[in-house]
Amino acid sequence: MAGAAGPGIGPGAAGGDGDDSLYPIAVLIDELRNEDVQLRLNSIKKLSTIALALGVERTRTELLPFLTDTIYDEDEVLLALAEQLGNFTGLVGGPDFAHCLLPPLESLATVEETVVRDKAVESLRQISQEHTPVALEAHFVPLVKRLASGDWFTSRTSACGLFSVCYPRASNALKAEIRQCFRSLCTDDTPMVRRAAASKLGEFAKVLELDSVKSEIVPLFTNLASDEQDSVRLLAVEACVSIAQLLSQDDLEALVMPTLRQAAEDKSWRVRYMVADKFSELQKAVGPKITLSDLIPAFQNLLKDCEAEVRAAAAHKVKELCENLPIEGRETIIMNQILPYIKELVSDTNQHVKSALASVIMGLSTILGKENTIEHLLPLFLAQLKDECPEVRLNIISNLDCVNEVIGIRQLSQSLLPAIVELAEDAKWRVRLAIIEYMPLLAGQLGVEFFDEKLNSLCMAWLVDHVYAIREAATSNLMKLVQKFGTEWAQNTIVPKVLVMANDPNYLHRMTTLFCINALSEACGQEITTKQMLPIVLKMAGDQVANVRFNVAKSLQKIGPILDTEALQEEVKPVLQKLGQDEDMDVKYFAQEAISGTCVSAARKYQRHTCPTRNGRTSAFFPKAETNTPGLKKEHKQKIKKVPHILHFLLNEIFTSRSSHQSLFRGAWFTK
Amino acid sequence: MAGAGGGGCPAGGNDLQWCFSQVKGAIDEDVAEADIISTVEFNYSGDLLATGDKGGRVVIFQREQENKSRPHSRGEYNVYSTFQSHEPEFDYLKSLEIEEKINKIRWLPQQNAAHFLLSTNDKTIKLWKISERDKRAEGYNLKDEDGRLRDPFRITALRVPVLKPMDLMVEASPRRVFANAHTYHVNSISVNSDHETYLSADDLRINLWHLEITDRSFNIVDIKPANMEELTEVITAAEFHPHQCNVFVYSSSKGTIRLCDMRSSALCDRHSKFFEEPEDPSSRSFFSEIISSISDVKFSHSGRYMMTRDYLSVKVWDLNMESRPVETHQVHEYLRSKLCSLYENDCIFDKFECCWNGSDSAVMTGSYNNFFRMFDRNARRDVTLEASRENSKPRASLKPRKVCTGGKRKKDEISVDSLDFNKKILHTAWHPTENIIAVAATNNLYIFQDKIN
């Protein structure tokens, strides 16, 4: 029935009496071309609804041709389109018609935007599986060949990802052709295409016959691994992992290892970096024997490479490498062949190398056991805890749990404490922020006694830090500590100190009290909140600084749900009403927000428990009309909008600073 | 000596006669500042020619197909697309105005039917896509052909839009904005031969970008001293090697060029080659340092040589010889005695650019009085030509010009004192394969071709 409905003839394909069911579809179709990207995007995401309404035939003959030419659109629309088409086989009439989806995906596979191309390729791969063997040869393979011989390198790069899906199902004659096609892409003039081919080499090798792997893939691999562009060579390292898995040890030694050895000593640091970065995968792929004979010496070289980026990448892999060594003889190998190099790295000149090592070195203690850890690793940890670079110290502190399991934390606590104190008082607020974030973890490891004795005062000191972000983190830290140590502890150690700050002459500190109450009230529960915190909050409603007063309103809104109705009605309500008449506009605004806010939450509770029908009861305090003035709210919103975007500039500063430029994300960046 | 017998600069070894082809831009005497052309660049095929101006606009010219009815107009360049690339901005933190002036344009190798270019002002680099559209979708469900709304209750069938041909439309859309990585003024951008990265250089730093990633770049050279009072030298230009993706060079205000190999280390503070010509003590003067500052550096297409331009000369260096250039061509040696007044009117700080012809056999650079110079490297001959409207009839040959340097002024010669220093040719470009050149003279763009006999 669906196919029969043509334009203008009778009811639409969706059937029924037309109007009701057609209208939403009509809107969707029209919005495929709306000027607003968001609407176009919505429409594209509902493409299956449109196709369903049109029926399979009109989808094939009208919708797909239209979509094939929509490649002018924004990337996000194209991306959504490419994704939709991957699941469209059913909507064009099943596997027999799957090839109808190829033209739009083919044009999407040639756009310049990598994410769109990749998605189109992914969808093509998906659809290839739905082709019958005959259709695959008649439609899909020709498409791959077309893309592979396209004028522009975008189409050729897309082709690289399609070989492995059509090869296994092609006839022998066609297989030879496909291999030939892939070979020519591996020697393409454009480095972009050679890179795409190199990155798909491993995947393609997996679907090839073993003979072809040896006779064809290995030479291609060797060629790519000695490409003039290092951006191509480094991708060959990745292919090496897949190829190595396919070959026997003897073949591996003869065909792949010479290339891998060469890569580990490549003139370009980026290639050596890649070897270091892929070291665990390589180790698994080549097996224990070659690991011992070849990879360990190579790893030693990488650990003392002249380029810091390479050393850092290798340092990151130390733990995984050790873990993956065969258990038998592992300890000896680590002690004799790895540890001496690690010791060197502890005092490396580059802080990124040291911090990379610090992030994994603690993991060695479980592998080496208690005695070795105490004798050999502990001195290294202690040295790193005293490192000049805060990141190194932080990385050690953040991994304390590994050591705790093996030797107990007491061994370290003597050195730990000065390190923590120093970080806690670091001049850079970001460092202070980082150590605060580890406090709950440390508290758990060190236990409540040690914490109260040594660290509690630090946590309280952060509350009056001169940087807001630190005070903010300090409050949420308190909350986590309370969750860890319980309410009784909170009541005895934290709450009194927090509440004292309500009388501080500095209004920022008084506000911190409020922020702490916001964070702690839930963890502390109703009793402490009502008896100890609420009186202080209410008292602060008379503060002379408007910022404190409107934060009182906000706090009351926040802790409202925890309080019982009695306290709400008798204590909170009058104070909020009074603040609602405040001379300061912001205080007024937030008081009114709080009134309607707490009302809503109270009302919701009320509705849930007692009132199954919705009957317009929305406010516990006021009749509906009084809740808030819409005009005021609007004005306030505009006010917020005008705040200059300082953060933007701050980021730039970080961005250009030399110390952060040597980001270790670089690997991810150039292999993208 | 130039152009003996009326011949122009031979670019391919044979004598070559340059003739006028086109001139773009207004004729008016008073030039709007925003209209001054600030960069000129052919794309890889030479079919497109981009110019940027001080008003932040980019104008792209496309070469017309050969026209049989007018056999002599060998593909004129006509406007293909015009767009506003950069707008004036204000840095609130530093209280600095950021000009919209386009400092450089670089084309990307063509990757699909669309064309891409990078344009930069002092701070922000943008990637633009220039694409064509010749089809338009027609047919709505809720509207009729005239745009009137239909009654939603009378929709009885669905219409799928149909694509109909339409007049060609060229669109320029910004694809990426690479911002916030330069504290100083960007003077160069250069696309790497790996087709995925490019560099951008300012006075003290060079950054490496991935073309697809805008929120991160890597600083590969930083010559900023810890104490800015110790600053003695700035980066003036930087360029990637045309074939070796790991090699780039940068020139300095001290007249030296450093070649760096990105393979050896992630930070290229240490160069692998250092090109410097020993100073001749006899010609040393107060201005020596200023005039030795390099304003442009360009690799030859072959990648074997590079050319540098300083105030008075063009030098060609063999990458294998760091101690001195293999060729030095004087651009306007007669100005050496005028340096004092050129210093006073600031002309001495003009940044002249230079370019190679397609076969690397000739180089071109600009001078004053709307003169530009060509040097034939094989025949060791040079010529001075003038970009002017006076002789702007189609296919009119350009007459070589000569500046009188003391003694008696001959006919056809112009004396140094009557040169117009406000008419300077800073930016020129040479078609990558043919003898077509584009010369920016203030707000006018001149296109010249060789004469076919």
Coordinates of N, CA and C in Angstrom, one line a residue, chain A residues 8 10-12 19 22-23 25-27 29-30 33 53-54 58 62-63 66 69 72 75 110-114 152-154 190-192 195 229-231 267-269 307 309 648-649 652 655-656 658 661-662 666 669 672, chain B residues 93 110-113 116 129 132-135 137-142 152-153 155-161 163 175-176 180-181 193-196 209-210 212-213 215-219 222 243 245 262-263 265-267 269:
Chain A
G8 N -0.1 13.6 -4.7 CA -1.4 14.1 -5.3 C -2.5 13.1 -5.5
G10 N -4.8 10.5 -3.9 CA -5.4 9.9 -2.7 C -4.7 10.2 -1.4
P11 N -5.0 9.5 -0.4 CA -4.4 9.7 0.9 C -2.9 9.4 0.9
G12 N -2.2 9.9 1.8 CA -0.7 9.7 1.8 C -0.3 8.3 2.2
D19 N -4.9 13.7 6.9 CA -4.6 15.0 7.6 C -3.8 14.9 8.9
L22 N -0.4 12.9 8.4 CA 0.5 13.5 7.4 C 1.1 14.8 7.9
Y23 N 0.4 15.6 8.6 CA 0.9 16.9 8.9 C 2.3 16.9 9.6
I25 N 4.6 14.7 9.5 CA 5.6 14.3 8.5 C 5.9 15.4 7.6
A26 N 4.9 16.0 7.1 CA 5.0 17.2 6.2 C 6.0 18.2 6.8
V27 N 5.7 18.5 8.1 CA 6.6 19.4 8.8 C 8.0 19.0 8.8
I29 N 9.6 16.9 6.8 CA 10.2 17.0 5.4 C 10.5 18.5 5.1
D30 N 9.6 19.4 5.4 CA 9.9 20.8 5.1 C 11.1 21.3 5.9
R33 N 15.0 21.4 5.2 CA 15.6 22.6 4.6 C 15.4 23.9 5.3
A53 N 7.0 6.9 6.5 CA 5.7 7.5 6.0 C 5.7 7.5 4.5
L54 N 6.9 7.6 3.9 CA 6.9 7.7 2.4 C 6.8 6.3 1.8
R58 N 9.1 5.2 -2.5 CA 9.4 6.7 -2.6 C 10.7 7.0 -1.9
E62 N 12.8 9.0 -4.3 CA 12.7 10.5 -4.1 C 13.6 11.0 -3.0
L63 N 13.5 10.3 -1.8 CA 14.2 10.8 -0.6 C 15.7 10.6 -0.8
F66 N 17.4 13.0 -3.2 CA 17.5 14.3 -2.5 C 18.6 14.4 -1.5
D69 N 22.4 14.8 -2.6 CA 22.9 16.1 -3.0 C 22.8 17.1 -1.8
Y72 N 25.9 19.9 1.0 CA 26.3 21.3 1.3 C 26.1 21.7 2.8
D75 N 28.3 20.4 9.2 CA 28.9 19.1 9.5 C 28.0 18.3 10.4
T110 N 33.2 11.8 0.7 CA 34.2 12.6 0.1 C 34.2 14.0 0.7
V111 N 33.4 14.3 1.7 CA 33.5 15.6 2.3 C 34.8 15.8 3.1
E112 N 35.1 17.1 3.3 CA 36.4 17.3 3.9 C 36.5 17.1 5.4
E113 N 35.3 17.0 6.0 CA 35.3 16.9 7.5 C 35.6 15.4 7.9
T114 N 36.6 15.2 8.6 CA 37.0 13.8 8.9 C 35.9 13.1 9.7
W152 N 40.1 13.2 -5.7 CA 40.5 13.9 -4.5 C 40.9 12.9 -3.4
F153 N 41.8 13.4 -2.6 CA 42.3 12.4 -1.6 C 41.3 12.1 -0.5
T154 N 40.3 12.9 -0.3 CA 39.3 12.6 0.7 C 38.6 11.3 0.3
T190 N 49.8 11.3 -2.1 CA 49.4 12.2 -1.0 C 49.7 11.5 0.3
P191 N 50.4 12.2 1.2 CA 50.6 11.5 2.5 C 49.3 11.2 3.3
M192 N 48.3 12.0 3.1 CA 47.0 11.8 3.7 C 46.5 10.4 3.4
R195 N 48.7 7.7 4.9 CA 48.4 7.5 6.3 C 47.2 6.7 6.6
Q229 N 57.9 10.4 5.1 CA 57.2 11.3 6.0 C 57.0 10.5 7.4
D230 N 57.5 11.2 8.4 CA 57.4 10.4 9.7 C 56.0 10.2 10.2
S231 N 55.1 11.1 9.7 CA 53.7 10.9 10.1 C 53.1 9.6 9.5
K267 N 64.9 8.0 13.3 CA 65.5 9.3 13.5 C 64.5 10.3 14.1
S268 N 63.3 10.1 13.8 CA 62.2 11.0 14.3 C 61.7 10.6 15.6
W269 N 61.7 11.5 16.5 CA 61.2 11.2 17.9 C 59.8 10.8 17.9
E307 N 64.9 12.5 23.7 CA 63.7 13.4 23.7 C 62.8 13.1 24.9
E309 N 59.7 13.7 25.4 CA 58.4 13.2 25.1 C 58.4 11.6 25.1
H648 N 37.7 32.8 29.7 CA 38.2 32.7 28.3 C 39.6 33.1 28.2
F649 N 39.9 34.3 28.8 CA 41.3 34.8 28.7 C 42.2 34.1 29.6
N652 N 43.6 31.2 27.9 CA 44.6 31.6 26.9 C 46.0 31.6 27.5
F655 N 47.2 28.3 28.0 CA 47.4 27.8 26.7 C 48.8 28.1 26.1
T656 N 49.2 29.4 26.3 CA 50.5 29.8 25.7 C 51.7 29.5 26.6
R658 N 54.7 28.2 28.5 CA 55.7 27.2 28.0 C 55.6 25.9 28.8
H661 N 53.0 23.5 27.6 CA 52.9 23.2 26.1 C 53.3 21.8 25.8
Q662 N 54.3 21.3 26.6 CA 54.8 19.9 26.3 C 53.8 18.9 26.7
R666 N 50.1 14.9 23.3 CA 50.6 15.1 21.9 C 50.4 13.8 21.1
W669 N 47.2 13.5 19.8 CA 47.0 14.6 18.8 C 47.4 14.2 17.4
K672 N 45.6 11.2 15.6 CA 44.2 11.3 15.4 C 43.7 11.0 14.0
Chain B
L93 N 41.6 42.6 28.1 CA 42.6 42.4 29.2 C 43.8 43.2 29.0
Q110 N 44.4 21.0 -2.6 CA 43.0 20.7 -2.8 C 42.6 19.3 -2.4
Q111 N 41.6 19.1 -1.6 CA 41.2 17.8 -1.1 C 39.9 17.3 -1.6
N112 N 39.0 18.2 -2.0 CA 37.8 17.7 -2.7 C 37.4 18.9 -3.6
A113 N 36.1 18.9 -4.0 CA 35.7 19.9 -5.0 C 35.8 21.3 -4.4
F116 N 40.2 25.4 0.0 CA 40.4 25.8 1.4 C 41.6 26.8 1.5
K129 N 36.5 27.8 3.8 CA 36.1 26.9 2.7 C 35.4 27.7 1.6
E132 N 31.2 25.7 -4.3 CA 30.2 26.1 -5.2 C 28.9 25.3 -5.0
R133 N 27.8 26.0 -5.4 CA 26.5 25.3 -5.3 C 25.8 25.6 -6.5
D134 N 25.3 24.6 -7.2 CA 24.5 24.9 -8.4 C 23.2 24.2 -8.5
K135 N 22.8 23.7 -7.3 CA 21.5 23.1 -7.3 C 20.7 23.6 -6.1
A137 N 17.0 23.0 -3.8 CA 15.8 22.2 -3.6 C 14.6 23.0 -3.8
E138 N 13.6 22.3 -4.3 CA 12.3 23.0 -4.5 C 11.2 22.1 -4.0
G139 N 10.1 22.8 -3.6 CA 8.9 22.0 -3.2 C 8.8 21.9 -1.7
Y140 N 7.8 22.6 -1.2 CA 7.5 22.4 0.2 C 6.1 21.7 0.4
N141 N 5.9 21.2 1.5 CA 4.6 20.6 1.8 C 3.6 21.6 2.4
L142 N 4.1 22.5 3.2 CA 3.2 23.4 3.9 C 3.1 24.8 3.2
P152 N -3.1 23.3 6.7 CA -2.5 22.0 7.1 C -3.5 20.9 7.0
F153 N -4.8 21.2 7.0 CA -5.8 20.1 7.0 C -6.0 19.6 5.6
I155 N -3.6 18.8 3.5 CA -2.5 18.0 2.9 C -2.9 16.6 2.7
T156 N -2.8 16.2 1.5 CA -3.3 14.8 1.2 C -2.2 14.0 0.8
A157 N -1.0 14.6 0.4 CA 0.1 13.8 0.0 C 1.4 14.4 0.4
L158 N 2.4 13.6 0.6 CA 3.7 14.2 1.0 C 4.5 14.5 -0.2
R159 N 5.2 15.6 -0.2 CA 6.2 16.0 -1.3 C 7.6 15.9 -0.8
V160 N 8.4 15.3 -1.5 CA 9.8 15.3 -1.2 C 10.5 16.3 -2.1
P161 N 11.3 17.2 -1.5 CA 11.9 18.3 -2.3 C 12.7 17.7 -3.5
L163 N 15.7 18.5 -6.4 CA 16.8 19.5 -6.7 C 16.7 19.9 -8.1
R175 N 35.5 27.6 8.6 CA 35.5 26.2 9.0 C 36.1 26.0 10.4
R176 N 37.2 26.8 10.6 CA 37.9 26.6 11.9 C 38.5 28.0 12.3
N180 N 43.9 32.6 20.1 CA 44.4 32.7 21.4 C 45.8 32.0 21.7
A181 N 46.5 31.8 20.6 CA 47.8 31.1 20.8 C 49.0 32.1 20.6
S193 N 53.9 19.9 4.4 CA 53.6 18.9 3.3 C 53.0 17.6 3.7
D194 N 52.8 17.5 5.0 CA 52.0 16.3 5.5 C 50.5 16.5 5.4
H195 N 50.1 17.7 4.9 CA 48.7 18.1 4.7 C 47.9 18.0 6.0
E196 N 48.5 17.9 7.1 CA 47.6 17.9 8.3 C 48.0 18.9 9.4
W209 N 50.2 23.7 14.6 CA 48.8 23.3 14.7 C 48.5 22.1 13.9
H210 N 47.4 21.4 14.3 CA 46.8 20.4 13.5 C 45.6 21.1 12.8
E212 N 42.8 20.2 12.1 CA 41.5 19.9 12.5 C 41.3 20.2 14.0
I213 N 42.3 20.7 14.7 CA 42.2 20.9 16.1 C 42.5 22.4 16.4
D215 N 41.7 23.9 19.6 CA 41.9 24.3 21.0 C 43.3 24.0 21.5
R216 N 44.2 23.5 20.7 CA 45.5 23.2 21.1 C 46.5 23.4 20.1
S217 N 47.6 24.0 20.4 CA 48.7 24.1 19.5 C 50.0 23.8 20.2
F218 N 51.1 23.5 19.5 CA 52.3 23.3 20.2 C 53.3 24.3 19.9
N219 N 53.9 24.8 20.9 CA 55.0 25.8 20.7 C 56.2 25.1 20.4
D222 N 60.7 29.1 20.8 CA 60.4 30.2 21.6 C 61.7 31.0 21.9
H243 N 58.7 19.7 0.7 CA 58.6 18.3 0.6 C 58.9 17.5 1.9
C245 N 58.5 17.0 5.5 CA 57.5 17.5 6.5 C 58.1 17.8 7.8
M262 N 62.2 18.8 12.9 CA 61.3 18.5 14.0 C 61.4 17.0 14.4
R263 N 62.2 16.2 13.7 CA 62.4 14.9 14.0 C 63.3 14.7 15.3
S265 N 63.8 16.6 17.9 CA 63.2 16.9 19.2 C 61.9 17.6 19.1
A266 N 61.1 17.5 20.2 CA 59.8 18.2 20.1 C 59.9 19.7 20.2
L267 N 60.9 20.2 20.9 CA 61.1 21.6 20.9 C 62.3 21.9 20.0
D269 N 64.1 24.7 19.7 CA 64.9 25.8 20.1 C 66.4 25.7 19.6

